[in-house]
């Protein structure tokens, strides 16, 4: 809809009566949609890369925390068994 509106406004600004070449509008719309799909895929890739980077940064921290928790539980259980 925005594409059609822009097309009409451009014609009106040029003082030309709006005429619609549906083939051209369809081609423009397809190009617009394809560019948005590419843009979305690029955005998705950058989000995935950011998630991977955050995961890589947090993984050692969580491993250490879980290791401490596991050791604490193991030591506590060992003391109870003694």
XYZ file of C-alpha atoms in Angstrom:
82
model
C 0.000 0.000 0.000
C 2.833 2.374 0.869
C 4.434 1.669 -2.492
C 1.219 2.546 -4.332
C 0.785 5.674 -2.216
C 4.367 6.756 -2.963
C 3.766 6.133 -6.665
C 0.634 8.316 -6.628
C 2.364 11.084 -4.660
C 5.306 11.104 -7.076
C 2.949 11.450 -10.025
C 0.996 14.221 -8.295
C 4.195 16.104 -7.450
C 5.200 15.938 -11.118
C 1.717 17.220 -12.001
C 1.016 14.023 -13.898
C -2.282 12.224 -13.562
C -1.715 8.943 -11.734
C -1.634 5.977 -14.057
C -1.055 2.475 -12.902
C 1.054 -0.004 -14.739
C 0.133 -3.058 -12.717
C 3.075 -5.003 -14.111
C 5.488 -2.296 -12.962
C 3.769 -1.982 -9.579
C 3.922 -5.753 -9.146
C 7.615 -5.832 -10.072
C 8.323 -2.958 -7.677
C 6.343 -4.676 -4.948
C 8.205 -7.949 -5.492
C 11.540 -6.110 -5.375
C 10.463 -4.330 -2.195
C 9.356 -7.581 -0.552
C 12.558 -9.359 -1.583
C 14.675 -6.541 -0.143
C 12.739 -6.717 3.135
C 13.230 -10.504 3.281
C 16.979 -10.052 2.746
C 17.044 -7.311 5.390
C 15.178 -9.578 7.833
C 17.562 -12.494 7.181
C 20.579 -10.242 7.775
C 19.012 -8.985 10.998
C 18.309 -12.572 12.084
C 21.933 -13.537 11.411
C 23.219 -10.630 13.485
C 20.852 -11.531 16.338
C 22.006 -15.167 16.191
C 25.643 -14.010 16.238
C 24.945 -11.815 19.266
C 23.252 -14.713 21.078
C 26.236 -16.971 20.315
C 28.630 -14.320 21.602
C 26.650 -13.854 24.822
C 26.420 -17.621 25.287
C 30.184 -17.970 24.833
C 30.785 -15.231 27.398
C 28.386 -16.707 29.958
C 29.201 -20.396 29.528
C 32.409 -20.382 31.633
C 30.674 -18.405 34.378
C 27.791 -20.870 34.562
C 30.132 -23.858 34.460
C 32.032 -22.441 37.420
C 28.814 -21.707 39.360
C 27.400 -25.178 38.690
C 30.720 -26.738 39.624
C 30.706 -24.871 42.950
C 27.104 -25.879 43.616
C 27.872 -29.483 42.758
C 30.963 -29.483 44.977
C 29.017 -27.864 47.812
C 26.262 -30.486 47.587
C 28.830 -33.272 47.339
C 30.762 -31.965 50.368
C 27.567 -31.459 52.359
C 26.408 -34.989 51.527
C 29.857 -36.382 52.370
C 29.750 -34.662 55.803
C 26.264 -36.046 56.456
C 27.389 -39.562 55.545
C 30.390 -39.357 57.910
